[in-house]
Short mmCIF file of C-alpha atoms in Angstrom, two decimals:
data_model
loop_
_atom_site.label_atom_id
_atom_site.label_comp_id
_atom_site.label_asym_id
_atom_site.label_seq_id
_atom_site.Cartn_x
_atom_site.Cartn_y
_atom_site.Cartn_z
CA MET O 1 -1.62 18.05 19.77
CA ILE O 2 0.15 14.91 20.94
CA GLN O 3 2.50 15.02 23.88
CA LEU O 4 4.92 12.35 25.09
CA ARG O 5 4.48 11.79 28.80
CA GLU O 6 6.81 9.49 30.67
CA VAL O 7 5.41 7.71 33.69
CA GLU O 8 8.75 6.52 35.02
CA ASN O 9 7.74 5.15 38.38
CA ARG O 10 5.46 2.54 36.82
CA GLY O 11 7.80 1.49 34.02
CA ARG O 12 5.56 2.87 31.33
CA ILE O 13 6.11 5.49 28.66
CA SER O 14 2.85 6.75 27.19
CA TYR O 15 1.62 8.98 24.38
CA ILE O 16 -1.22 11.17 25.59
CA LEU O 17 -3.51 13.36 23.49
CA ASP O 18 -3.38 16.78 25.14
CA ASP O 19 -7.02 17.74 24.82
CA SER O 20 -8.72 14.54 25.93
CA GLN O 21 -5.90 12.88 27.89
CA GLN O 22 -6.59 9.76 25.80
CA GLU O 23 -3.68 7.34 25.72
CA ILE O 24 -2.81 6.34 22.17
CA GLY O 25 0.16 4.12 22.90
CA TYR O 26 2.56 2.89 25.52
CA LEU O 27 5.74 0.94 26.11
CA THR O 28 6.06 -1.08 29.30
CA PHE O 29 9.25 -2.18 30.99
CA THR O 30 10.58 -3.22 34.35
CA ILE O 31 13.97 -2.52 35.83
CA ALA O 32 15.64 -5.58 37.29
CA PRO O 33 17.90 -5.29 40.36
CA ASP O 34 20.96 -5.70 38.13
CA GLN O 35 20.15 -2.40 36.36
CA ILE O 36 18.68 -4.05 33.28
CA ALA O 37 15.55 -2.56 31.72
CA ILE O 38 13.38 -5.38 30.43
CA ALA O 39 11.35 -4.06 27.48
CA GLU O 40 8.08 -5.98 27.66
CA HIS O 41 5.38 -4.50 25.41
CA THR O 42 4.92 -1.73 22.86
CA VAL O 43 1.31 -0.98 21.99
CA VAL O 44 -0.22 1.70 19.76
CA ASP O 45 -3.96 2.19 19.28
CA PRO O 46 -4.88 0.78 15.83
CA SER O 47 -6.23 4.13 14.64
CA TYR O 48 -2.77 5.68 15.19
CA GLN O 49 -0.62 2.87 13.79
CA GLY O 50 1.73 3.66 10.94
CA LEU O 51 2.36 7.22 12.14
CA GLY O 52 5.72 6.53 13.83
CA PHE O 53 4.50 6.50 17.41
CA ALA O 54 5.95 3.07 18.23
CA GLY O 55 9.35 4.28 17.02
CA ASP O 56 9.02 7.43 19.10
CA LEU O 57 8.19 5.33 22.16
CA ALA O 58 11.24 3.15 21.51
CA THR O 59 13.46 6.22 21.07
CA ALA O 60 12.18 7.66 24.37
CA PHE O 61 12.76 4.31 26.10
CA PHE O 62 16.36 4.05 24.90
CA SER O 63 17.04 7.70 25.81
CA TYR O 64 15.73 6.98 29.30
CA CYS O 65 17.96 3.90 29.58
CA ILE O 66 21.03 5.80 28.37
CA GLU O 67 20.34 8.61 30.86
CA LEU O 68 20.17 6.13 33.76
CA GLY O 69 23.00 3.91 32.52
CA LEU O 70 20.72 0.89 32.10
CA ARG O 71 21.32 -2.11 29.86
CA VAL O 72 18.35 -3.49 27.92
CA ARG O 73 16.86 -6.96 27.62
CA PRO O 74 14.41 -6.87 24.70
CA ILE O 75 11.46 -9.22 25.11
CA CYS O 76 9.03 -7.10 23.09
CA PRO O 77 9.07 -8.07 19.38
CA TYR O 78 8.85 -4.43 18.31
CA ILE O 79 11.96 -3.51 20.33
CA VAL O 80 13.82 -6.49 18.83
CA THR O 81 12.95 -5.17 15.35
CA TYR O 82 13.82 -1.60 16.36
CA LEU O 83 17.27 -2.76 17.47
CA LYS O 84 17.89 -4.35 14.08
CA ARG O 85 17.30 -0.93 12.51
CA HIS O 86 19.51 0.81 15.09
CA PRO O 87 22.79 -1.12 15.35
CA GLU O 88 24.32 1.78 17.30
CA LEU O 89 22.26 0.59 20.30
CA GLN O 90 23.50 -3.01 20.25
CA ASP O 91 26.10 -2.39 22.95
CA MET O 92 23.21 -1.77 25.39
CA VAL O 93 21.64 -5.19 24.82
CA VAL O 94 21.95 -8.14 27.19
CA GLN O 95 20.26 -11.49 26.74
#
């Protein structure tokens, strides 16, 4: 069973396999003093790619930002692509 675990204090959202606690993917970000979440990297273990985990990480990241009222600066290429597929999130983006 795969569980999404958010490690908020380190700016990292991770997927963890329940049984072995093996990380299969993560999204890293930092929060700038001006309340902007800078999305830096999205990584999924190659053996788990193509299963939707990167999209789930991005969804969790944007939910977190909405909850805290953060704007987003996308540096990560995956997040840039994700935003193109989710125009409803464009109002959160700052350059």
